[in-house]
PDB file of C-alpha atoms in Angstrom:
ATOM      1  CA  UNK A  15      99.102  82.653  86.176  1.00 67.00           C
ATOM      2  CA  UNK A  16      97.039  85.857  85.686  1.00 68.00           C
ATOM      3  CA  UNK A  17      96.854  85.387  81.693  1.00 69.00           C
ATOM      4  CA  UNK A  18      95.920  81.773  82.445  1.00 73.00           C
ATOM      5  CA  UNK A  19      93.001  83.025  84.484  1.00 78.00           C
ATOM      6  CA  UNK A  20      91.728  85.184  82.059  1.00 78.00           C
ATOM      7  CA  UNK A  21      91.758  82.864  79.450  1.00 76.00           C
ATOM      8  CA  UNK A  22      95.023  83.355  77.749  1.00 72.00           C
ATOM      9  CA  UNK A  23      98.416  80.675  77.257  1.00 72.00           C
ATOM     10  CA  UNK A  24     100.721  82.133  79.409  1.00 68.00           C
ATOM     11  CA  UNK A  25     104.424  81.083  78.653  1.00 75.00           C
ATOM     12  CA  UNK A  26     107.908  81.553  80.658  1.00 77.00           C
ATOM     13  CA  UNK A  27     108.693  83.661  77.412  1.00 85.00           C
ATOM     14  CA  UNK A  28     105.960  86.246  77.804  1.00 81.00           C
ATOM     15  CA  UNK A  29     106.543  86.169  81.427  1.00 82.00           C
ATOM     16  CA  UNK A  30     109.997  87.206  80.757  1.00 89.00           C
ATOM     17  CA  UNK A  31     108.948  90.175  77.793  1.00 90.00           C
ATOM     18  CA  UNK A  32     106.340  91.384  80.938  1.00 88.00           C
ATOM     19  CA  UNK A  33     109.219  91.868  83.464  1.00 92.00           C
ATOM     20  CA  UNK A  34     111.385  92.989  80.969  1.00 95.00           C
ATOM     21  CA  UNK A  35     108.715  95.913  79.745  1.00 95.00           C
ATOM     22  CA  UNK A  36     108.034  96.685  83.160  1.00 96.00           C
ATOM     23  CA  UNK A  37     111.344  97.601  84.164  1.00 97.00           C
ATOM     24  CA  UNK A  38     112.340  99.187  81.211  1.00 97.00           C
ATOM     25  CA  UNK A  39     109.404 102.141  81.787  1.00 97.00           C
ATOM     26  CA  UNK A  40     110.323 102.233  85.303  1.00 98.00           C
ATOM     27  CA  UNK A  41     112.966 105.566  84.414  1.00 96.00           C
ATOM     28  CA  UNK A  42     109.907 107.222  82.729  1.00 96.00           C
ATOM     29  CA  UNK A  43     107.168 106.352  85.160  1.00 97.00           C
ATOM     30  CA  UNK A  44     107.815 105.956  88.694  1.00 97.00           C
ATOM     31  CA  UNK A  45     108.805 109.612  90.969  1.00 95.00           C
ATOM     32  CA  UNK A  46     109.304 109.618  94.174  1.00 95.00           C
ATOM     33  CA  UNK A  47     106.732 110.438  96.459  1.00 93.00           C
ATOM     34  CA  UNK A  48     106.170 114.026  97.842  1.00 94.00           C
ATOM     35  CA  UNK A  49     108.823 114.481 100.495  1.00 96.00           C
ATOM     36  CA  UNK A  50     110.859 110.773  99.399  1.00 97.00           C
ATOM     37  CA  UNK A  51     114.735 113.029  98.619  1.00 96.00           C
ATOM     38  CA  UNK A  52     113.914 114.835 101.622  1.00 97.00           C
ATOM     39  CA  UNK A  53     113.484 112.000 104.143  1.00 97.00           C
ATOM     40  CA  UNK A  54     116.184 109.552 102.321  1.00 97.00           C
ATOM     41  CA  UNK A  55     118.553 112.762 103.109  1.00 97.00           C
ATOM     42  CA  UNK A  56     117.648 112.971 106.804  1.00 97.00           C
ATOM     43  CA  UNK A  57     117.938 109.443 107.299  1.00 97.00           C
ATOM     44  CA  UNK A  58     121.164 108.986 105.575  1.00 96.00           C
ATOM     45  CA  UNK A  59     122.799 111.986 107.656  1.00 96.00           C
ATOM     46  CA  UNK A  60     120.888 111.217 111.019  1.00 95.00           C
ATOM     47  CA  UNK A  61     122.524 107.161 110.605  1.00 96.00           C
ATOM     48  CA  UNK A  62     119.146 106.019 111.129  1.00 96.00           C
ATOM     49  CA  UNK A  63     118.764 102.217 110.200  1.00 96.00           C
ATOM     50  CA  UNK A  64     116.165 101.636 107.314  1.00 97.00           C
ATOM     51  CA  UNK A  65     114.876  99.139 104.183  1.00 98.00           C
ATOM     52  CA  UNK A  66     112.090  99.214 101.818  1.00 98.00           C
ATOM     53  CA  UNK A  67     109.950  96.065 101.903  1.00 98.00           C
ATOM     54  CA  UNK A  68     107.839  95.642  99.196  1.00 97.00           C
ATOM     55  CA  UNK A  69     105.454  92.489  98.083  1.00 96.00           C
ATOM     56  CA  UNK A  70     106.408  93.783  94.465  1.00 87.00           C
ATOM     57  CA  UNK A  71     109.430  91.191  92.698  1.00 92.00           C
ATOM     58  CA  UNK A  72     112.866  91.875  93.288  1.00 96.00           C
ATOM     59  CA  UNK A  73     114.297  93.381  90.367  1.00 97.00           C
ATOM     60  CA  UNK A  74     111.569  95.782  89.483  1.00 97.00           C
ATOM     61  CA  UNK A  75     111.103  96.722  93.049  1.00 97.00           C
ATOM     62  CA  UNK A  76     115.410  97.320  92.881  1.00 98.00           C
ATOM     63  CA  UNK A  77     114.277  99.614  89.751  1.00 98.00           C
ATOM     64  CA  UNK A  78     111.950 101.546  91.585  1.00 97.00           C
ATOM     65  CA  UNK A  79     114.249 102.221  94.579  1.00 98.00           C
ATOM     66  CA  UNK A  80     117.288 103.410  92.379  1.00 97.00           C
ATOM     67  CA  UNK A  81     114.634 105.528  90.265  1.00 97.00           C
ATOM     68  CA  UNK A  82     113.315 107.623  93.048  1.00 97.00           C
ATOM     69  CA  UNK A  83     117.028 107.804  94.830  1.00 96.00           C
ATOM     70  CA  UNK A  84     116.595 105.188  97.284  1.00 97.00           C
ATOM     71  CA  UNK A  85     119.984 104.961  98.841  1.00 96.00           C
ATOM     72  CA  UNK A  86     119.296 101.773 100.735  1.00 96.00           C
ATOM     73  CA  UNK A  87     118.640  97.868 101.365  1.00 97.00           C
ATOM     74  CA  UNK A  88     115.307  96.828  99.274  1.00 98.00           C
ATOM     75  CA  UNK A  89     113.625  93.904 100.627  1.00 98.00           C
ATOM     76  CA  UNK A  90     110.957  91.910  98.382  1.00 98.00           C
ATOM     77  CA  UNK A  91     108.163  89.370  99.627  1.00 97.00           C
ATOM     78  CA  UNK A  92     109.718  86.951  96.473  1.00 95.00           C
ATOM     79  CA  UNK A  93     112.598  87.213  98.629  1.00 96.00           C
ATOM     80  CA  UNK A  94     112.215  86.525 102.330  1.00 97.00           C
ATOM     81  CA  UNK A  95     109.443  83.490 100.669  1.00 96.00           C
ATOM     82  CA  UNK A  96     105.963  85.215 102.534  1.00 97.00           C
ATOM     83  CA  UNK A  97     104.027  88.009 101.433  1.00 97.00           C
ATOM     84  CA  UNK A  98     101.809  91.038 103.144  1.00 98.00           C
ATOM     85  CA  UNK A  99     100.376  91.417 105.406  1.00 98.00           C
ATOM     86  CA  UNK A 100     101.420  87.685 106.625  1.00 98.00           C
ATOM     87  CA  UNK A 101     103.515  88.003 110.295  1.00 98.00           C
ATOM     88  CA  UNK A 102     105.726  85.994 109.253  1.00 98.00           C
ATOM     89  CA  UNK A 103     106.608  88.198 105.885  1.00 98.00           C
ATOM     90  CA  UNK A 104     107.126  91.265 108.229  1.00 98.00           C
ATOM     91  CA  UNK A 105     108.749  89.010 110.734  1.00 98.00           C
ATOM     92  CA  UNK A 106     111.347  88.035 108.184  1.00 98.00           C
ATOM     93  CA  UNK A 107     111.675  90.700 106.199  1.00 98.00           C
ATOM     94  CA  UNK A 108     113.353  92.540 109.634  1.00 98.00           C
ATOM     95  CA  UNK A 109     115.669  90.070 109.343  1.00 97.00           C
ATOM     96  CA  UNK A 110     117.100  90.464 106.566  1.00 97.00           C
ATOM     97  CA  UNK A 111     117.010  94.303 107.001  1.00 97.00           C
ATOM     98  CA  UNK A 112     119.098  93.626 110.628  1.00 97.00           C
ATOM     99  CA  UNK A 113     116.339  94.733 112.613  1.00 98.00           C
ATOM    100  CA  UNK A 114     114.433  93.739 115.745  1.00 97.00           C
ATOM    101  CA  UNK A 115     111.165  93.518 115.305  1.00 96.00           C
ATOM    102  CA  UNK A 116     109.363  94.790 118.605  1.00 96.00           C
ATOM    103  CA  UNK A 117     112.335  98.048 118.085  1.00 96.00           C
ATOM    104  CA  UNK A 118     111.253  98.394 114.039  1.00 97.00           C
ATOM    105  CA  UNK A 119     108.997 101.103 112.850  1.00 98.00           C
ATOM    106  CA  UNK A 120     107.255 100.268 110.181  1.00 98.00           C
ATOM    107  CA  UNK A 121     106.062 102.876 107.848  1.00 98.00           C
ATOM    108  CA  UNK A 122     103.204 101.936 105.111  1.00 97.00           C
ATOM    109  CA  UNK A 123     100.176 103.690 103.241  1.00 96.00           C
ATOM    110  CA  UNK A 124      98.400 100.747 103.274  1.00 97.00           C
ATOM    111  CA  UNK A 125      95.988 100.265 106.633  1.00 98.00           C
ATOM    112  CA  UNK A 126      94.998  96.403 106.219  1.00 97.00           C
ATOM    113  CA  UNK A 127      98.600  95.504 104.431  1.00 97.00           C
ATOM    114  CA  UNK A 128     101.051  97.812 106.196  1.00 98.00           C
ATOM    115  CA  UNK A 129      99.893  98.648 109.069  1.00 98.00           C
ATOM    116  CA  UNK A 130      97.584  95.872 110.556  1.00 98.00           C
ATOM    117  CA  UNK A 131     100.523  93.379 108.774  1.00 98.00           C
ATOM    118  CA  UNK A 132     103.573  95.512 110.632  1.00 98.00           C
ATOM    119  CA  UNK A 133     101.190  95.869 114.123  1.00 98.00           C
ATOM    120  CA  UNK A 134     100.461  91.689 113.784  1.00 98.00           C
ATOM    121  CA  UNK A 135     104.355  90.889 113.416  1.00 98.00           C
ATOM    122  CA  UNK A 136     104.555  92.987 116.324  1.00 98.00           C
ATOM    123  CA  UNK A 137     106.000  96.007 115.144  1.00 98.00           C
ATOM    124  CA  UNK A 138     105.429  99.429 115.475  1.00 98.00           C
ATOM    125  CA  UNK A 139     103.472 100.944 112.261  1.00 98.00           C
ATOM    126  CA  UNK A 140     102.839 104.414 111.392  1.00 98.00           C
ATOM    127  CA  UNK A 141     100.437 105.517 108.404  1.00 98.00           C
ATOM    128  CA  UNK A 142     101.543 107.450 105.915  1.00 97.00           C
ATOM    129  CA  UNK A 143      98.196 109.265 105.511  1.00 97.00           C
ATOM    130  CA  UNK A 144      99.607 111.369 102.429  1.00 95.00           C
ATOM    131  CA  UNK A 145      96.328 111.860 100.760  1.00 94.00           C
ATOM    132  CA  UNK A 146      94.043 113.224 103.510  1.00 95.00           C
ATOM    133  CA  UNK A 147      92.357 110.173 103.840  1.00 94.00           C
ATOM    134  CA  UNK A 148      90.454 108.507 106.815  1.00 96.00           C
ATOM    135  CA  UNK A 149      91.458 105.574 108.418  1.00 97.00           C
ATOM    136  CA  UNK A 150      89.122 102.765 107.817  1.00 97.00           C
ATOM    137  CA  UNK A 151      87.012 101.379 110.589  1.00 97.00           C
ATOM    138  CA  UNK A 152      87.411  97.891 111.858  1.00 96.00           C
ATOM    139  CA  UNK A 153      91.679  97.750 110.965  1.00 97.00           C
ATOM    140  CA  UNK A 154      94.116  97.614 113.619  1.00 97.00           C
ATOM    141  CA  UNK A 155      94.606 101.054 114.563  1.00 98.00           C
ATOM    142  CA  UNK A 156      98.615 102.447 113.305  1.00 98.00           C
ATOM    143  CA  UNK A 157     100.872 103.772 116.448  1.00 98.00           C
ATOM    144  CA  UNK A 158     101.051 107.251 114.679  1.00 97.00           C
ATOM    145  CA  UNK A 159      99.809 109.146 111.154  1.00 98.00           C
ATOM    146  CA  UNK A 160     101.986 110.965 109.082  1.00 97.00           C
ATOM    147  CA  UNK A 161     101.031 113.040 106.388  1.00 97.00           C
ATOM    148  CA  UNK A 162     104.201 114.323 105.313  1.00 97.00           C
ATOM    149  CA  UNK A 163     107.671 111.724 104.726  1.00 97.00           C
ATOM    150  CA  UNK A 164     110.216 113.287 106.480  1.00 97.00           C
ATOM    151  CA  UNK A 165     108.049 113.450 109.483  1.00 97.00           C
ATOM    152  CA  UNK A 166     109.229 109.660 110.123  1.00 96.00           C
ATOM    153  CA  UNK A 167     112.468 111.095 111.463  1.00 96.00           C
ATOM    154  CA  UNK A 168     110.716 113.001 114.289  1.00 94.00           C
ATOM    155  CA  UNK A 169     109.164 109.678 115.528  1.00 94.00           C
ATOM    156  CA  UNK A 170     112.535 107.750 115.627  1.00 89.00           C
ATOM    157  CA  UNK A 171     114.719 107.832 118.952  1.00 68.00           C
TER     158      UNK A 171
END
């Protein structure tokens, strides 16, 4: 759709070579973010329940997980049919993870697709604010700010 709208013949072929580029560079160009090991660790040893969701497509989104570490469940918009910051996406998306949604904290970098999305579905949402940045006026406010990953532990009960 995006070649079609910039003029181009777009193809199930080149749509296939695209997906297959992108997730053959994921080894040499994703990292984890600052802190990512370090909170994957503490979640894994304190048993605390958690799942990426991501509106990215399934398979490069597994990629990305497996390249940074991630030990657990990835969860794709292509997958639960909805996409950010819809309810509904958030709503089913703690579904499939096995969560509740008014007990699920959300945890996003994103103010107007993470957290107003997560604080819509009615979750709980905290920004990671791991740039320094200010929050922008106007969004739904998050419930907490982190600026460091394995901070989310210290909010979980």
């Amino acid at each position: 759709e995006a070649v079609a709208s910039w003029g181009g013949h777009g193809s199930p072929l080149i749509v296939q070579e695209y997906r297959a580029v992108a997730i053959a560079l994921v080894p040499a160009s994703v990292e984890p973010m600052p802190g990512a090991r370090e909170l994957f660790a503490l979640l894994e040893a304190r048993g605390i329940s958690h799942a990426i969701f991501s509106n990215g497509w399934s398979a490069l989104q597994a990629a990305k997980a497996a390249a940074v570490g991630y030990p657990g469940r990835v969860i794709t918009s292509e997958e639960v049919g909805a996409w950010k910051p819809e309810a509904v996406a958030f709503q089913r998306g703690a579904v499939r993870a096995g969560f509740e949604t008014q007990t699920t904290l959300y945890v996003g970098d994103s103010p107007v697709i993470d957290i107003a999305g997560a604080k819509g579905a009615g979750m709980h949402a905290a920004w990671a604010d791991l740039e320094g940045q200010a929050y922008p006026a106007g969004v739904v406010a998050p419930d907490c700010v982190i600026t460091r990953l394995p901070d989310v532990v210290d909010l979980v009960r």
